[in-house]
Each structure stands twice: as C-alpha cells, then as structure tokens.
Short mmCIF file of C-alpha atoms in Angstrom, two decimals:
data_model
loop_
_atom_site.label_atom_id
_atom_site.label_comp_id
_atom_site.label_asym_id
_atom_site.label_seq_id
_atom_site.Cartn_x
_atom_site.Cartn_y
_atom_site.Cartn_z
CA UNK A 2 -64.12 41.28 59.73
CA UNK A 3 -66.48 39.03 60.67
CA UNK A 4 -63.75 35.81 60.12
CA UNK A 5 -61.21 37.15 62.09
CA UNK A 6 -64.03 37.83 64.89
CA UNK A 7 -64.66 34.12 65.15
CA UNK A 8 -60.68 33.58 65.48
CA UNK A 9 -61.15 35.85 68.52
CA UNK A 10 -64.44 34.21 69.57
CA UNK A 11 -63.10 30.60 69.53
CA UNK A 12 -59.56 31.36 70.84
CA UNK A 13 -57.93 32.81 73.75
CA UNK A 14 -57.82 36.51 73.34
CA UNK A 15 -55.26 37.72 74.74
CA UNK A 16 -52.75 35.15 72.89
CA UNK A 17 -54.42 36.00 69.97
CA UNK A 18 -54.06 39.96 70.42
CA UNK A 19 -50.22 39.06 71.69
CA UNK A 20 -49.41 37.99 68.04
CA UNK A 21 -51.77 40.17 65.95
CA UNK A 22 -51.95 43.14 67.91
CA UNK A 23 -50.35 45.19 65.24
CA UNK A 24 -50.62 42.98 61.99
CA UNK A 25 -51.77 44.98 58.94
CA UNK A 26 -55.10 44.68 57.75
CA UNK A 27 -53.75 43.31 54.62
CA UNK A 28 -52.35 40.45 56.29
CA UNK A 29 -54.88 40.04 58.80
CA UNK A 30 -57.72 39.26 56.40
CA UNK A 31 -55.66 36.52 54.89
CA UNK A 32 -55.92 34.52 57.97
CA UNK A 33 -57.61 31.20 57.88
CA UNK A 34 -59.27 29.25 61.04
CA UNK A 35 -59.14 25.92 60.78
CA UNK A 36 -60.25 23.16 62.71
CA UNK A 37 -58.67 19.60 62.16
CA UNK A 38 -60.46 16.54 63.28
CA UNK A 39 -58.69 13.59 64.96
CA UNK A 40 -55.51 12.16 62.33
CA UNK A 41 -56.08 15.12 60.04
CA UNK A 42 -53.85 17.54 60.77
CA UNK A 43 -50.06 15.93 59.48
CA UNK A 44 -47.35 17.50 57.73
CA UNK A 45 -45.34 15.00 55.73
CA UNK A 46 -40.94 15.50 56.42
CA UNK A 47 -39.52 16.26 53.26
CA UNK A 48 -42.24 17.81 51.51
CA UNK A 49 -42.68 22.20 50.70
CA UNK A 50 -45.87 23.52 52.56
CA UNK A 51 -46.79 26.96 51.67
CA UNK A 52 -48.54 27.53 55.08
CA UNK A 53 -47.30 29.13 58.39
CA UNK A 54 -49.45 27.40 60.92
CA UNK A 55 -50.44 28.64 64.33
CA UNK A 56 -51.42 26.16 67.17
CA UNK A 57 -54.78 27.57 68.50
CA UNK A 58 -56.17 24.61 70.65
CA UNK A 59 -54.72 20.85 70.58
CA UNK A 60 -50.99 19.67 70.46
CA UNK A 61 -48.92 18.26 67.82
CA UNK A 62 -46.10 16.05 67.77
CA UNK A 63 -42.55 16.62 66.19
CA UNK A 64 -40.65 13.90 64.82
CA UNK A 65 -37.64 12.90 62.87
CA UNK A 66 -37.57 10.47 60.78
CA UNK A 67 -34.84 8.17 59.98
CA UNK A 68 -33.66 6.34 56.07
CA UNK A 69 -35.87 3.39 57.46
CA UNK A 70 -38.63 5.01 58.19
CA UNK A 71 -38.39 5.09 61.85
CA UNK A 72 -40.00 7.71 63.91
CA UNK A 73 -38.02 9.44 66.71
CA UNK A 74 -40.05 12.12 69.03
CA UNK A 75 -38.70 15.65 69.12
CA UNK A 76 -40.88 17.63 70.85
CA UNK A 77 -44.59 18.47 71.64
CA UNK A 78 -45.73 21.56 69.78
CA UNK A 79 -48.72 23.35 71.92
CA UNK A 80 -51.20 26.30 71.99
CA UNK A 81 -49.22 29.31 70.66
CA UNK A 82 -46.68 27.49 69.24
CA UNK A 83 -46.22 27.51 64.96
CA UNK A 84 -44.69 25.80 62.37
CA UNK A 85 -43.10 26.69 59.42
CA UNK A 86 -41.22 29.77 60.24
CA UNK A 87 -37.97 28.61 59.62
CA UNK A 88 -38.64 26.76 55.85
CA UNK A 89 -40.72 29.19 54.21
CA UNK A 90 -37.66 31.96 53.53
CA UNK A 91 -35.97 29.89 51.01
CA UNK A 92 -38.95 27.24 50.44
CA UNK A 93 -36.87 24.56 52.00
CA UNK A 94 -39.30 21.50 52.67
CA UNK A 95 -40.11 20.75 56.33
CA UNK A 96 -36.91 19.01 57.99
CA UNK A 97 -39.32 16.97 60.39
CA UNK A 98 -42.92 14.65 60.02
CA UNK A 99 -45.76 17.01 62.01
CA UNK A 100 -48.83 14.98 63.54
CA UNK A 101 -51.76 16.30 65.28
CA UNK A 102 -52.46 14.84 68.71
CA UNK A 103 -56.05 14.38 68.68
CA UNK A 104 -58.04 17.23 67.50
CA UNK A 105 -56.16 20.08 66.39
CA UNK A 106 -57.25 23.69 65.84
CA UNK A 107 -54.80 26.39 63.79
CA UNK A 108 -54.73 29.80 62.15
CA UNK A 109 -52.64 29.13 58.84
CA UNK A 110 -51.31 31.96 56.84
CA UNK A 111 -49.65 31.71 52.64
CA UNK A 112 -45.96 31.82 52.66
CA UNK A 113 -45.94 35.26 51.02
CA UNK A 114 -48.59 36.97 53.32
CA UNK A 115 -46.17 35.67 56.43
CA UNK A 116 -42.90 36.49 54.97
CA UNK A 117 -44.68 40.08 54.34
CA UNK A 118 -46.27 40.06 58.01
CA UNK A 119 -42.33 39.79 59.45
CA UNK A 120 -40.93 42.12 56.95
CA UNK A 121 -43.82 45.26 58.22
CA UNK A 122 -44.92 43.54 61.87
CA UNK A 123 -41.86 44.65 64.54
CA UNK A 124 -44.39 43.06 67.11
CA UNK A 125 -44.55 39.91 65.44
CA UNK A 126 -40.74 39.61 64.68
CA UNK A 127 -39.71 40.24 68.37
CA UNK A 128 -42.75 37.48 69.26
CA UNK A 129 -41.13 34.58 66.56
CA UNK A 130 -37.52 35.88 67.57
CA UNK A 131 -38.27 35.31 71.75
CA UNK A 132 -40.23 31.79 70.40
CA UNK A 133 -37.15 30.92 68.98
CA UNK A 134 -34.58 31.56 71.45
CA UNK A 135 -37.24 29.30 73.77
CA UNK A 136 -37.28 26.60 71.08
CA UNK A 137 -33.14 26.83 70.80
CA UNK A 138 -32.46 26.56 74.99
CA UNK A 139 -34.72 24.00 75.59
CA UNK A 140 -33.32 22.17 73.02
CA UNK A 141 -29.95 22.08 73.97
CA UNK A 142 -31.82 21.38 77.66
CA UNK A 143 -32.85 18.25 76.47
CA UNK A 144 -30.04 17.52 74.69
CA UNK A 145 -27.43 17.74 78.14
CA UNK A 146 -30.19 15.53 79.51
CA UNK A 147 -30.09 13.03 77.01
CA UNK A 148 -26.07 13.39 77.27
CA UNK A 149 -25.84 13.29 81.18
CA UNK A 150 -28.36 10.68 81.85
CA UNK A 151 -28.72 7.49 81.08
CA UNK A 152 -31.62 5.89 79.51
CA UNK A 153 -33.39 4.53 82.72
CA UNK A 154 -33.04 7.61 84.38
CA UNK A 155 -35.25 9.18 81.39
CA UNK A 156 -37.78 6.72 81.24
CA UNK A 157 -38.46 7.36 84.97
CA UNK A 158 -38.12 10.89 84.34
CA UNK A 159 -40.73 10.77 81.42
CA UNK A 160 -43.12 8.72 83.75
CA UNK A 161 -43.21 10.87 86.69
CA UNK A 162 -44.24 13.61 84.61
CA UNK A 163 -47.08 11.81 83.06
CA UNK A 164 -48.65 10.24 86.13
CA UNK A 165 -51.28 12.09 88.28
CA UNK A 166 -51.46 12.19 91.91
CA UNK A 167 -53.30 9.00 92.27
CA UNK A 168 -50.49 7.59 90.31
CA UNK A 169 -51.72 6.74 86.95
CA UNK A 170 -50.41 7.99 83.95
CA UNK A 171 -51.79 10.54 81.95
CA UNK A 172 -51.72 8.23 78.46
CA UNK A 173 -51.06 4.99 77.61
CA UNK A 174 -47.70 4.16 75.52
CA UNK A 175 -46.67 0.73 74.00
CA UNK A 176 -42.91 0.07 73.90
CA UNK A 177 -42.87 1.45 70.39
CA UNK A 178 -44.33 4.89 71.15
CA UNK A 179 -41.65 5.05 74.33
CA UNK A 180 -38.92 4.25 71.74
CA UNK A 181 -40.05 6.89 69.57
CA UNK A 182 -39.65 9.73 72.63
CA UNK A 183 -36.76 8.38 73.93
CA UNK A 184 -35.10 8.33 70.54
CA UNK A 185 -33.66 4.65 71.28
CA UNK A 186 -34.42 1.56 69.84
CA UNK A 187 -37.13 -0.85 70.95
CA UNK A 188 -34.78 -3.67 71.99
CA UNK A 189 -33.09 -0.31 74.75
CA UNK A 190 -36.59 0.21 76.22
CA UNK A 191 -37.76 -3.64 76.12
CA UNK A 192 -34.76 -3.74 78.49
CA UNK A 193 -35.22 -0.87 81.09
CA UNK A 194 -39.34 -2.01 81.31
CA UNK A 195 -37.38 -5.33 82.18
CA UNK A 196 -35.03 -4.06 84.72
CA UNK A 197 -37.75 -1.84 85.99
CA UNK A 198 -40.09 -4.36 86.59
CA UNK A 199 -37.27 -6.75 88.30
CA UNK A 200 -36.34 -3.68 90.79
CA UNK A 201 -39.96 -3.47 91.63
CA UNK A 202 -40.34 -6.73 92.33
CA UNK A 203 -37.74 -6.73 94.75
CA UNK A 204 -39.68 -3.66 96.70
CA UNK A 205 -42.52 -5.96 96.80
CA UNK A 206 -40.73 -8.76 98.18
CA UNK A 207 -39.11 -6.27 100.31
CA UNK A 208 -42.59 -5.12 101.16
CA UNK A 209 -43.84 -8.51 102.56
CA UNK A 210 -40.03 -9.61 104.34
CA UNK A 211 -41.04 -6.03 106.20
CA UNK A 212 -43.99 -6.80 107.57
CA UNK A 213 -42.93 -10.36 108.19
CA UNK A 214 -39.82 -10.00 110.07
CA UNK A 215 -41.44 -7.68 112.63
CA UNK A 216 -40.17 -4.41 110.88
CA UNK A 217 -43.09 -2.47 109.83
CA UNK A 218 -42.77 0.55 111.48
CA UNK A 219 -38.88 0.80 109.98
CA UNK A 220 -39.62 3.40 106.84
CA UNK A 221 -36.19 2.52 105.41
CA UNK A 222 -36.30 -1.51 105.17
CA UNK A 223 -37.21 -1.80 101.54
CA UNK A 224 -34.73 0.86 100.37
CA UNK A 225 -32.10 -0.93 102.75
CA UNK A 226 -33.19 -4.48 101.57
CA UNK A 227 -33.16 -3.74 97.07
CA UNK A 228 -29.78 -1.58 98.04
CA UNK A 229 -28.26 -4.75 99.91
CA UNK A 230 -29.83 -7.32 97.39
CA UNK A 231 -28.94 -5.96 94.05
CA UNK A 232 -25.53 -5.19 95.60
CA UNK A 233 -25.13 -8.49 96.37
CA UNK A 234 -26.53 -10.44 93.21
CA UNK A 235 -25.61 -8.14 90.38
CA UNK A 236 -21.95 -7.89 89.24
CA UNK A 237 -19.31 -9.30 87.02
CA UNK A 238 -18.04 -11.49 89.85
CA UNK A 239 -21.24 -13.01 90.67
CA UNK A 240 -21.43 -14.02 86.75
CA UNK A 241 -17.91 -15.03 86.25
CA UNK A 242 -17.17 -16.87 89.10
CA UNK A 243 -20.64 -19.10 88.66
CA UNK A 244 -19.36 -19.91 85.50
CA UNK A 245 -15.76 -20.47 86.18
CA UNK A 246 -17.20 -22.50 89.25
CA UNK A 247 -19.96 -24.84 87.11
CA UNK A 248 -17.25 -25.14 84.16
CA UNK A 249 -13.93 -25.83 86.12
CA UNK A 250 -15.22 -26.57 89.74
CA UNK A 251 -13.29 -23.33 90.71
CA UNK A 252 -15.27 -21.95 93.11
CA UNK A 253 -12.40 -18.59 94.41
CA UNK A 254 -14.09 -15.62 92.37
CA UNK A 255 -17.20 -16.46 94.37
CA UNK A 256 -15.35 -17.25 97.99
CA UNK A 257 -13.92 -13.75 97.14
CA UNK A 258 -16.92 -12.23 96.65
CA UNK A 259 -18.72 -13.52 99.55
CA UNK A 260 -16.21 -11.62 101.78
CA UNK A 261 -16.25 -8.30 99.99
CA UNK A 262 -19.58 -8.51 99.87
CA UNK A 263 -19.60 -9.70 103.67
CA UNK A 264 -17.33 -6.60 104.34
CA UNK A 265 -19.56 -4.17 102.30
CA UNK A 266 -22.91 -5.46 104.08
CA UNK A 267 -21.47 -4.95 107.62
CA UNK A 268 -20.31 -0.98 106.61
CA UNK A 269 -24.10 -0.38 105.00
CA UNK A 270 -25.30 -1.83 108.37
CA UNK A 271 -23.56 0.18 110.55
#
C-alpha cells in the first residue's frame, strides 16, 4: 500500500512495526498520516473525537482545565504515545484540552476501525495495556512528588531538567505557563521567582564578601554565609519582636533572639 509505505518512510520503523506488526490489513489501510503545522493540532476537553491518534514526530501537551477556564499542565505526550484510547469505548468526550507543541505529526485511526484493531490485534492490546500501566505509575509518581514536596522544591526541580550544560534553559516560560505545570496559581509562583531571586542574591553578595574578606580559596563560604544569614534574618521572632519593639518600645523578643541566634552561630561555626 503505497500510503502506509510513506508512514514507514517518514517514521521510525521499528516503532512503527512495534505497533502494527500484526494489524489486519483491514485495519491497516484505514490508517491516515497526518502532518499538523504549528497551533493546528488541538483537541478541545469536553468534546467526542472519533479519532485514535498516534504521536509520530512532535509533542503535545495535556491539560486540565478548570470551571474558569484555567489551564493546569498534566503531562507531555511524545513520539509513540496516543490519545484517545480510553474515551472511544463508550464515546465519552475527551476528559482533558490536547495542544500540539509546535509541529505535530500523527497516524489517526476511526473509532470503529480501533475498537476492531484491539478486539483481533493481541499485539496491539498487550502494547496499549504496557502504555497504560506506564501512564498509571508515573502518574501516581508525580503525584507523591507533588504531595512530598513543596512548591519551591518543584520549580527547581522543573528547571534543572530544562537547562543545558551551559546552563540555559531549554524554553522560555512566563509566570503563567510555570503556573500552568505546576498546577498552582500565579500569585504561588510570583512568590517562589521572588524568594528565588532573594536567595540568589544573597550567593552573590556572598560571592563578593568571599573574595573580599581574603576567603577565596574556601569552597564552602557562600553556602556557610546564605545558611548563617537567612538563619539569622528570617523567622517569626525577627518579625514580631521588630514590631512589638517599634509599637511598644519592647525590645526582649529581639534581645532573645540575638542570643539564640548567638548560640546557634557559634555551634554552625564549630
């Protein structure tokens, strides 16, 4: 079939032959190559799409979507990866808004022909039955992650993973599309950028009080210097007693302070 030999032609084969390696001919000559340009490919949340879609080349993103609109990122959907396996035995309509990342390239199949495909195709029902068990564990992966650590820690974590080894990242995010993959509200992110961008201040303060004081060669002054500083500026005591201080002229929250924190700087020196 001289269709189907262009699938093979434009794809890789051996992902290709791992799905279709014993499809019936029936089914086979039903499939469709399809080539989305840049903001074409998009399947609308909420709405019944009669295609099973295969990811060929290109990456699309997962998202739910919330009363008000709002867009929270699932997951990243990549080469191999399909959509619409799970809505098209009852014709439920799609649970989650699908867009293409750029270009987008997919072998799309009717409803009836895929639903036939896994009803004959033992190959092809062990291959969506292993995708789905992947799906499922990272999944609940993410969602310990998201449980056991806290929003900062994520950010970072989702930074790190974009960034090359000459330390720029891979794309470039605005605090909305951040929001959107952290699942959190703007206002959350706005304020770990924030505290971010404070703590890295303070390296490059430390940075310059290293060099300054003689202390160059010392690999652990900066981590020393943020550890001691933030332990010594941030807390409730630091807050309360300025206020209780500039309000009532009681200055004891502070005097305490200034010997635990006297005590605490003299064990982290030692």
């Amino acid at each position: 079939d001289h269709h189907f030999n262009a699938v093979f032609h434009f794809s890789d084969r051996v992902f290709v032959y791992d799905i279709f390696c014993e499809c019936p001919y029936e089914i086979l000559k039903n499939v469709r190559l399809k080539k989305n340009r840049s903001g074409e490919f998009r399947l609308e949340h909420g709405e019944v799409h009669d295609k099973f879609y295969i990811i060929v080349e290109g990456e699309a993103d997962i998202f739910f979507v919330s009363d008000n609109g709002k867009k929270y990122h699932i997951s990243t959907y990549k080469k191999g990866q399909f959509l619409g396996e799970l809505e098209h035995f009852d014709r439920n309509p799609f649970l989650s808004l699908v867009e293409g990342r750029g270009e987008v390239v997919t072998l799309e199949l009717g409803r009836e022909e895929y639903l036939t495909w896994l009803e004959k195709d033992n190959n092809f029902k062990q291959y969506v039955l292993r995708a789905l068990c992947r799906y499922t564990y990272s999944s609940m992966q993410k969602m310990s992650e998201a449980t056991l650590c806290t929003l900062k820690q994520r950010v970072c974590q989702y930074f790190i993973e974009n960034t090359n080894e000459k330390g720029k990242t891979s794309m470039l995010l605005n605090v909305e599309e951040l929001s959107e993959r952290m699942g959190v509200t703007t206002r959350s992110v706005n304020r770990i950028l924030k505290e971010l961008n404070i703590e890295g201040g303070f390296e490059r303060f430390g940075e310059w009080l290293k060099i300054k004081s003689g202390n160059a060669k010392d690999q652990d002054f900066v981590n020393a210097f943020v550890t001691a500083s933030l332990t010594v500026c941030i807390g409730a005591m630091a807050i309360v007693g300025s206020i209780q201080d500039g309000l009532m002229g009681d200055y004891s929250i502070l005097a305490t302070k200034a010997i635990l924190d006297l005590i605490i700087i003299m064990v982290m020196t030692c």
